[in-house]
Amino acid sequence: MSASPVRAWLAAHTPISANLLESSDFVATLAARMRARRAPDEPAYLRLLDTDPEESIRLQCAVAVPETWLFRYRSSYEFM
């Protein structure tokens, strides 16, 4: 894991799996959230995470996209 302060914050404050924080998608997701909140750099965004619980939830949801296997198999449809 790189020395990203936001990665370290997420690892310390959330149950998000380390492999999600190491993925290449994490960088793009973080950049998108920073743009959305007009944070010029990671330290500024980190301050936002510390003061705005809703932003923490938004970032967590963006990083850990829920995944379902229910409708991937024909047998799931047949069961229903």
PDB file of C-alpha atoms in Angstrom:
ATOM      1  CA  MET A   1       0.000   0.000   0.000  1.00  0.00           C
ATOM      2  CA  SER A   2       1.359   3.423  -0.888  1.00  0.00           C
ATOM      3  CA  ALA A   3       1.846   6.215   1.622  1.00  0.00           C
ATOM      4  CA  SER A   4      -1.531   7.783   0.894  1.00  0.00           C
ATOM      5  CA  PRO A   5      -2.927   9.474   4.000  1.00  0.00           C
ATOM      6  CA  VAL A   6      -6.477   8.740   2.855  1.00  0.00           C
ATOM      7  CA  ARG A   7      -5.684   5.032   2.423  1.00  0.00           C
ATOM      8  CA  ALA A   8      -4.227   4.985   5.925  1.00  0.00           C
ATOM      9  CA  TRP A   9      -7.307   6.773   7.286  1.00  0.00           C
ATOM     10  CA  LEU A  10      -9.680   4.310   5.628  1.00  0.00           C
ATOM     11  CA  ALA A  11      -7.653   1.356   6.879  1.00  0.00           C
ATOM     12  CA  ALA A  12      -7.763   2.724  10.432  1.00  0.00           C
ATOM     13  CA  HIS A  13     -11.381   3.932  10.533  1.00  0.00           C
ATOM     14  CA  THR A  14     -13.371   1.567   8.322  1.00  0.00           C
ATOM     15  CA  PRO A  15     -13.797  -2.163   7.716  1.00  0.00           C
ATOM     16  CA  ILE A  16     -12.862  -1.779   4.033  1.00  0.00           C
ATOM     17  CA  SER A  17     -10.653  -4.593   2.792  1.00  0.00           C
ATOM     18  CA  ALA A  18      -7.019  -3.699   2.149  1.00  0.00           C
ATOM     19  CA  ASN A  19      -7.212  -5.159  -1.373  1.00  0.00           C
ATOM     20  CA  LEU A  20      -9.828  -2.528  -2.287  1.00  0.00           C
ATOM     21  CA  LEU A  21      -7.512   0.205  -1.044  1.00  0.00           C
ATOM     22  CA  GLU A  22      -4.672  -1.178  -3.145  1.00  0.00           C
ATOM     23  CA  SER A  23      -6.656  -1.411  -6.369  1.00  0.00           C
ATOM     24  CA  SER A  24      -6.029   0.922  -9.265  1.00  0.00           C
ATOM     25  CA  ASP A  25      -9.681   1.954  -9.060  1.00  0.00           C
ATOM     26  CA  PHE A  26      -9.042   3.488  -5.635  1.00  0.00           C
ATOM     27  CA  VAL A  27      -6.887   6.272  -7.115  1.00  0.00           C
ATOM     28  CA  ALA A  28      -9.601   7.240  -9.598  1.00  0.00           C
ATOM     29  CA  THR A  29     -12.326   7.031  -6.961  1.00  0.00           C
ATOM     30  CA  LEU A  30     -10.365   9.190  -4.556  1.00  0.00           C
ATOM     31  CA  ALA A  31      -9.626  11.751  -7.280  1.00  0.00           C
ATOM     32  CA  ALA A  32     -13.334  11.923  -8.170  1.00  0.00           C
ATOM     33  CA  ARG A  33     -14.362  12.480  -4.544  1.00  0.00           C
ATOM     34  CA  MET A  34     -11.666  15.121  -4.107  1.00  0.00           C
ATOM     35  CA  ARG A  35     -12.897  16.944  -7.226  1.00  0.00           C
ATOM     36  CA  ALA A  36     -16.487  16.715  -6.049  1.00  0.00           C
ATOM     37  CA  ARG A  37     -15.555  18.299  -2.732  1.00  0.00           C
ATOM     38  CA  ARG A  38     -13.008  20.700  -4.254  1.00  0.00           C
ATOM     39  CA  ALA A  39     -10.207  19.399  -2.061  1.00  0.00           C
ATOM     40  CA  PRO A  40      -6.898  20.532  -3.596  1.00  0.00           C
ATOM     41  CA  ASP A  41      -4.843  17.688  -2.121  1.00  0.00           C
ATOM     42  CA  GLU A  42      -5.057  14.607   0.096  1.00  0.00           C
ATOM     43  CA  PRO A  43      -4.291  16.431   3.372  1.00  0.00           C
ATOM     44  CA  ALA A  44      -7.212  18.804   2.701  1.00  0.00           C
ATOM     45  CA  TYR A  45      -9.481  15.876   1.870  1.00  0.00           C
ATOM     46  CA  LEU A  46      -8.305  14.055   4.980  1.00  0.00           C
ATOM     47  CA  ARG A  47      -9.351  17.048   7.093  1.00  0.00           C
ATOM     48  CA  LEU A  48     -12.741  16.824   5.419  1.00  0.00           C
ATOM     49  CA  LEU A  49     -13.028  13.134   6.285  1.00  0.00           C
ATOM     50  CA  ASP A  50     -12.245  13.956   9.913  1.00  0.00           C
ATOM     51  CA  THR A  51     -14.958  16.618  10.102  1.00  0.00           C
ATOM     52  CA  ASP A  52     -17.702  15.394   7.765  1.00  0.00           C
ATOM     53  CA  PRO A  53     -19.088  11.912   8.528  1.00  0.00           C
ATOM     54  CA  GLU A  54     -21.265  12.039   5.404  1.00  0.00           C
ATOM     55  CA  GLU A  55     -18.206  12.397   3.186  1.00  0.00           C
ATOM     56  CA  SER A  56     -16.671   9.392   4.876  1.00  0.00           C
ATOM     57  CA  ILE A  57     -19.774   7.391   3.997  1.00  0.00           C
ATOM     58  CA  ARG A  58     -19.733   8.658   0.405  1.00  0.00           C
ATOM     59  CA  LEU A  59     -16.102   7.639  -0.017  1.00  0.00           C
ATOM     60  CA  GLN A  60     -16.660   4.238   1.550  1.00  0.00           C
ATOM     61  CA  CYS A  61     -19.624   3.587  -0.730  1.00  0.00           C
ATOM     62  CA  ALA A  62     -17.628   4.636  -3.777  1.00  0.00           C
ATOM     63  CA  VAL A  63     -14.675   2.419  -2.835  1.00  0.00           C
ATOM     64  CA  ALA A  64     -16.640  -0.634  -1.746  1.00  0.00           C
ATOM     65  CA  VAL A  65     -19.240  -0.969  -4.474  1.00  0.00           C
ATOM     66  CA  PRO A  66     -21.766  -3.548  -3.337  1.00  0.00           C
ATOM     67  CA  GLU A  67     -21.698  -6.697  -5.411  1.00  0.00           C
ATOM     68  CA  THR A  68     -24.347  -9.335  -5.718  1.00  0.00           C
ATOM     69  CA  TRP A  69     -24.104 -12.790  -7.192  1.00  0.00           C
ATOM     70  CA  LEU A  70     -27.809 -13.497  -6.918  1.00  0.00           C
ATOM     71  CA  PHE A  71     -28.712 -12.776 -10.541  1.00  0.00           C
ATOM     72  CA  ARG A  72     -25.572 -14.052 -12.213  1.00  0.00           C
ATOM     73  CA  TYR A  73     -26.759 -17.605 -12.520  1.00  0.00           C
ATOM     74  CA  ARG A  74     -29.807 -19.037 -14.240  1.00  0.00           C
ATOM     75  CA  SER A  75     -30.486 -21.208 -11.188  1.00  0.00           C
ATOM     76  CA  SER A  76     -31.094 -18.060  -9.132  1.00  0.00           C
ATOM     77  CA  TYR A  77     -33.896 -17.037 -11.471  1.00  0.00           C
ATOM     78  CA  GLU A  78     -35.318 -20.539 -11.498  1.00  0.00           C
ATOM     79  CA  PHE A  79     -35.303 -20.650  -7.710  1.00  0.00           C
ATOM     80  CA  MET A  80     -37.273 -17.419  -7.502  1.00  0.00           C
TER      81      MET A  80
END
